[in-house]
GROMACS .gro file of C-alpha atoms in nm:
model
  226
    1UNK     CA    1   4.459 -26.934  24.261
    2UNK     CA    2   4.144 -26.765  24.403
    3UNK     CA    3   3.953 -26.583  24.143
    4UNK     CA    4   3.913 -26.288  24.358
    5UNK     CA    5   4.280 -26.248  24.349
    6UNK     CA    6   4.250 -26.175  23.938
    7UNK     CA    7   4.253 -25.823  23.784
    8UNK     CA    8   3.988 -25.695  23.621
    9UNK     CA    9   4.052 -25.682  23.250
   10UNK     CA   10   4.027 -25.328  23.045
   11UNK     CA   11   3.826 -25.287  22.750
   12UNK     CA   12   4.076 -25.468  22.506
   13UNK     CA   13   4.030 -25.588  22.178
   14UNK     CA   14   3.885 -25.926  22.050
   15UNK     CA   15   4.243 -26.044  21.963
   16UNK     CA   16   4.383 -25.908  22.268
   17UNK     CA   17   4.118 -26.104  22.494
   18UNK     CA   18   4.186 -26.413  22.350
   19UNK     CA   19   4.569 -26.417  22.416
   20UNK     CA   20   4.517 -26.309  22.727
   21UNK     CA   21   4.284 -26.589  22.787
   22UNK     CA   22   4.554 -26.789  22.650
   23UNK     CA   23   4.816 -26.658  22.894
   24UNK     CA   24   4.597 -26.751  23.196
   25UNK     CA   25   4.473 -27.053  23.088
   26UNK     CA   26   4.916 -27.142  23.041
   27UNK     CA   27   4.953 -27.021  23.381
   28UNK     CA   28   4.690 -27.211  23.531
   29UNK     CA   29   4.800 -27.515  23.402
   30UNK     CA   30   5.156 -27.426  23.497
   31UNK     CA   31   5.076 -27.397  23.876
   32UNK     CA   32   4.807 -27.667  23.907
   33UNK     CA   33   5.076 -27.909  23.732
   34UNK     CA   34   5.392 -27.749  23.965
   35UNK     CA   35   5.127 -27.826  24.290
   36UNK     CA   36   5.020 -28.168  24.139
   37UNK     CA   37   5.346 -28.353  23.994
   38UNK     CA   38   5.637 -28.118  24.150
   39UNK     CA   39   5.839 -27.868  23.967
   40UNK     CA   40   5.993 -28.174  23.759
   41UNK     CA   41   5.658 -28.183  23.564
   42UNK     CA   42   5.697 -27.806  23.414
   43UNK     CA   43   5.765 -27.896  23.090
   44UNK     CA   44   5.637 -27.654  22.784
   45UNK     CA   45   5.501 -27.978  22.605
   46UNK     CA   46   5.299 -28.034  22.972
   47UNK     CA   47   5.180 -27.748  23.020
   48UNK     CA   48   5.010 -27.716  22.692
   49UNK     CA   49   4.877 -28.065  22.723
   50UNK     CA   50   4.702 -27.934  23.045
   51UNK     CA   51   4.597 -27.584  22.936
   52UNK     CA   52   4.444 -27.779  22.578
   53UNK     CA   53   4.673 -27.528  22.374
   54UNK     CA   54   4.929 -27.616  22.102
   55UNK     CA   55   5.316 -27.547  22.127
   56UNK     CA   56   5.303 -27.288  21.844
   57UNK     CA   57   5.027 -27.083  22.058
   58UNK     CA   58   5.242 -27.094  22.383
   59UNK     CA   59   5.570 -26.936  22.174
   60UNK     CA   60   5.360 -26.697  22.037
   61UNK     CA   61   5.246 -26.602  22.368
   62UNK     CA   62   5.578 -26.656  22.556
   63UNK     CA   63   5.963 -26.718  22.514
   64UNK     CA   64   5.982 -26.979  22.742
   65UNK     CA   65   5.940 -27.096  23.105
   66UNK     CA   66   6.144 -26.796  23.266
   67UNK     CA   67   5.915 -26.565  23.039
   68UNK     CA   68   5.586 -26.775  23.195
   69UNK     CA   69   5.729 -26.709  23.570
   70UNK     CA   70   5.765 -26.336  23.448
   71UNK     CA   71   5.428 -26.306  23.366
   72UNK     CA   72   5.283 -26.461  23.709
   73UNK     CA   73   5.491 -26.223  23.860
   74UNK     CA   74   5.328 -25.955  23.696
   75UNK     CA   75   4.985 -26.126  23.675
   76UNK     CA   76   4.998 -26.151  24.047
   77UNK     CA   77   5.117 -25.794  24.128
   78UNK     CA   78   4.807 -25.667  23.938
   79UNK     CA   79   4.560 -25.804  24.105
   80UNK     CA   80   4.750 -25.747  24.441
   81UNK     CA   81   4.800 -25.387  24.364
   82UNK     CA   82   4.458 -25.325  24.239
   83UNK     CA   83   4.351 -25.461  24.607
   84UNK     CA   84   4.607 -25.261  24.809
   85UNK     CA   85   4.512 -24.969  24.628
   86UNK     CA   86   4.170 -25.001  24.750
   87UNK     CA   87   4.288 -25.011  25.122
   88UNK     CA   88   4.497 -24.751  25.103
   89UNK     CA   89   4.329 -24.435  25.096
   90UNK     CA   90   4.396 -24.206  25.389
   91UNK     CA   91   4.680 -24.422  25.504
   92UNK     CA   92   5.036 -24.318  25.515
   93UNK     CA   93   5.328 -24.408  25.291
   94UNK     CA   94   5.474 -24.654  25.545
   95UNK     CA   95   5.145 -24.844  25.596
   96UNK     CA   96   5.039 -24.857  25.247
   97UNK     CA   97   5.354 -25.075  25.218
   98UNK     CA   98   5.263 -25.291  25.463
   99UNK     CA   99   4.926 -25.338  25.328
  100UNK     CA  100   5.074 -25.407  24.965
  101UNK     CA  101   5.291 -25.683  25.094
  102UNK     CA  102   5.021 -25.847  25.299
  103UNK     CA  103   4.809 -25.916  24.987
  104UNK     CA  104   5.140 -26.016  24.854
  105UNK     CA  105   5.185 -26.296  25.081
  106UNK     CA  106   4.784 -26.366  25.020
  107UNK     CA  107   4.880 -26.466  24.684
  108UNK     CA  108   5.166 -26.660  24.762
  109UNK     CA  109   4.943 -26.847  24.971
  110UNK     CA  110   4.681 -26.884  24.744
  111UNK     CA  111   4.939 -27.010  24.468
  112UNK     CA  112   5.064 -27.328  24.689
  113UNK     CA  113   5.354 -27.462  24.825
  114UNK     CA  114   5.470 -27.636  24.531
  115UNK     CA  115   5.510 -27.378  24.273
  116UNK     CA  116   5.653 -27.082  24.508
  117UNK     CA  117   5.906 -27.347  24.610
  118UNK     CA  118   6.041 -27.391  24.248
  119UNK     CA  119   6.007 -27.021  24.178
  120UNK     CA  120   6.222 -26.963  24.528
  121UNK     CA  121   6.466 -27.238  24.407
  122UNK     CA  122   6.528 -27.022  24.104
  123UNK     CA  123   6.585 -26.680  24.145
  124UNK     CA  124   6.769 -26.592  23.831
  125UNK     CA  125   6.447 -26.415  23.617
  126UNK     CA  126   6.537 -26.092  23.542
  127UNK     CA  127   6.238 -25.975  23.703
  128UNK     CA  128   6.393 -25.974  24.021
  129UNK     CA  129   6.622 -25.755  23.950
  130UNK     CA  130   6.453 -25.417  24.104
  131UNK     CA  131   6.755 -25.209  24.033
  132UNK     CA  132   6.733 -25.261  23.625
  133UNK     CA  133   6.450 -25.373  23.535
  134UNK     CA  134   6.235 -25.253  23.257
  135UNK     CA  135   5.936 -24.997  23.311
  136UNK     CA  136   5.706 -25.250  23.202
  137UNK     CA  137   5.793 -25.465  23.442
  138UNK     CA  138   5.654 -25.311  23.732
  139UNK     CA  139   5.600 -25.548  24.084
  140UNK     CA  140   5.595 -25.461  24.414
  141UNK     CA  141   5.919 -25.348  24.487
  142UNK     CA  142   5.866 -25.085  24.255
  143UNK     CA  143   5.557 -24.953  24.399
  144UNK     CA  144   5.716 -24.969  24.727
  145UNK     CA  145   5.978 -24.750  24.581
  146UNK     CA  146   5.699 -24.493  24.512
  147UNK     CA  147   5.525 -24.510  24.829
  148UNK     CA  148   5.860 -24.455  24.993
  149UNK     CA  149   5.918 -24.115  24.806
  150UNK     CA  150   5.606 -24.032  24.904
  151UNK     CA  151   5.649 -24.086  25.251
  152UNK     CA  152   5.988 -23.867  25.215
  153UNK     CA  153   5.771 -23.609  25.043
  154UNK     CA  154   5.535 -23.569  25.311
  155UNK     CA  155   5.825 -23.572  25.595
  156UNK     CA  156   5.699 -23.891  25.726
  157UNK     CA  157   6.020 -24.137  25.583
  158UNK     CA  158   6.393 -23.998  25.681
  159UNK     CA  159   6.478 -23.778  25.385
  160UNK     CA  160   6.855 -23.961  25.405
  161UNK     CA  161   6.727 -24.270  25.323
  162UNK     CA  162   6.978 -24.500  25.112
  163UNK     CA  163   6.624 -24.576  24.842
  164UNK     CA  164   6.844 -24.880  24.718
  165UNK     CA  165   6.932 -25.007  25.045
  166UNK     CA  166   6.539 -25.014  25.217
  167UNK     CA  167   6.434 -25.179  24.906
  168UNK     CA  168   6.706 -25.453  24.927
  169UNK     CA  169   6.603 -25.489  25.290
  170UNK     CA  170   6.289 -25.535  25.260
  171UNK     CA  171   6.338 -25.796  24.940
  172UNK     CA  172   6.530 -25.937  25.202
  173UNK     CA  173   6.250 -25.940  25.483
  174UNK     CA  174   5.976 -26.097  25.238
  175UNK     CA  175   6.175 -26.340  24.992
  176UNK     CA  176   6.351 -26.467  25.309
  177UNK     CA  177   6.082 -26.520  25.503
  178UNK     CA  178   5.889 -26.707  25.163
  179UNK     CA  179   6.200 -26.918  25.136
  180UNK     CA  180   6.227 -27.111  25.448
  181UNK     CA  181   5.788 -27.120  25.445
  182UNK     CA  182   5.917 -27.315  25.154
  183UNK     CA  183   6.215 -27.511  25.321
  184UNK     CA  184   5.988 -27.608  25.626
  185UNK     CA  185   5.722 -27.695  25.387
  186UNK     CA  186   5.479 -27.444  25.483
  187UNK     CA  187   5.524 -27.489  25.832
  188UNK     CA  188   5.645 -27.106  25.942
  189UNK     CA  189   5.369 -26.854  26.012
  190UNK     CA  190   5.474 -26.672  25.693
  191UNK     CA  191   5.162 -26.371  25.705
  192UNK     CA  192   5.247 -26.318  26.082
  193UNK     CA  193   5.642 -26.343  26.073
  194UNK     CA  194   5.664 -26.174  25.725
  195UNK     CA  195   5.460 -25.852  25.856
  196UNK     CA  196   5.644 -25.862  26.216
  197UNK     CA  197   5.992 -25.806  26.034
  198UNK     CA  198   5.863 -25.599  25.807
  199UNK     CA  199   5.657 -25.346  26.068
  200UNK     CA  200   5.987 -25.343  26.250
  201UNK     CA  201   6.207 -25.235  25.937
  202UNK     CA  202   5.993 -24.967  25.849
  203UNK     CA  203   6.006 -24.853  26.177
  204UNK     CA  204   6.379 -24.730  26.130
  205UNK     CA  205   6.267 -24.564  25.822
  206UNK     CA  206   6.013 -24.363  25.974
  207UNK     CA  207   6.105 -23.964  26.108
  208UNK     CA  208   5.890 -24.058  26.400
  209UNK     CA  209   6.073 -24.284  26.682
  210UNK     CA  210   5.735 -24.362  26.824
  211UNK     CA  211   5.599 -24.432  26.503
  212UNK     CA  212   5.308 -24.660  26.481
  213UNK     CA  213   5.080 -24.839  26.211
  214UNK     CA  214   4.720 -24.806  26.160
  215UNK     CA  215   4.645 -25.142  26.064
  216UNK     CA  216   4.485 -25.439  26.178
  217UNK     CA  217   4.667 -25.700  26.392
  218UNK     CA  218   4.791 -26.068  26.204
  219UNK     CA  219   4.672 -26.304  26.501
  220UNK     CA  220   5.014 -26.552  26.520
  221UNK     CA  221   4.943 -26.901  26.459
  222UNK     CA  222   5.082 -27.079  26.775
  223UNK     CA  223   5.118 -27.458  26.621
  224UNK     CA  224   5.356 -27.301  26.347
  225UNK     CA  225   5.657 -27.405  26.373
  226UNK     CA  226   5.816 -27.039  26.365
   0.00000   0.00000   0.00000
């Protein structure tokens, strides 16, 4: 992944820096072995061996492989956040989602083909689950739930909006759109199609039928296949 893409640490303590150190020297190794070797290679013994950590460490660190995914999950979200954030003064709810999920996608991106193909295959972590899943846990979906009561708030989102339902659709928009980038191995336009569907969803959210986003234009690639 692209070190731009990493958060910026807080003042933590000497312990605390090395395990996170730890953590994202495990999840390094995780992905680089996933995009090397295939998803068959992600093995706890493996990933140690690549990350130069013992077995003991990476149990102290995490549960397991699920608990690993977790934490790229959250790892990602952020740094995607933090970036997001920094776009999204002055812009309404509606676009701030956009924006949010188009860093998203960077990431994805930036993480290869490989891994996001095994974590696609295998979407039973409990982080997915938006509707009961802990505080702690926040990703996008639950900032998106924020911006979303902001935008009813301000009278700019329909205040009869099923909350539940948008965020299920637009799970729906993103992790379908990710999946078959992954079934045609990376051959859809995933930024383009990804923010299309998306920018038309929130469309029917908005209280404004001629509603329109202040945001730059994602140029389609014409030799994708979609």
């Amino acid at each position: 992944r692209g070190s731009a893409m990493r958060p910026k640490n807080k003042t933590i303590s000497a312990q605390d820096t090395h395990a996170q150190v730890s953590r994202e020297k495990l999840l390094d190794a995780a992905i680089a072995l996933v995009n090397e070797s295939g998803m068959s290679s992600l093995t706890i013994r493996n990933i140690c061996d690549k990350a130069g950590i013992s077995t003991g460490s990476f149990y102290n660190l995490f549960e397991g492989k699920d608990d690993l995914v977790s934490y790229y999950l959250r790892d990602v979200f952020i740094a995607y956040k933090q970036k997001a954030e920094e776009e999204a003064s002055g812009r309404t709810a509606l676009e701030k989602i956009i924006l949010i999920y188009r860093f998203y996608i960077d990431c994805i991106l930036e993480t290869g083909l490989e891994f996001v193909t095994g974590l696609y295959s295998a979407m039973t972590n409990p982080v997915f689950n938006f509707l009961e899943r802990d505080a702690d846990e926040e990703v996008v979906l639950d900032r998106c739930r924020q911006y979303l009561e902001e935008g009813i708030e301000a009278g700019e989102v329909k205040a009869d909006a099923n909350m539940n339902e948008a965020l299920m659709r637009i799970a729906i928009i993103i992790t379908g759109n990710i999946y078959y980038w992954c079934v045609f191995d990376g051959r859809v336009d995933l930024a383009y199609q990804a923010d299309s569907m998306l920018q038309s969803y929130l469309r029917t959210l908005s209280t404004d039928p001629n509603c329109t986003f202040d945001v730059p234009t994602i140029p389609h690639d014409t030799n994708a296949l979609i």
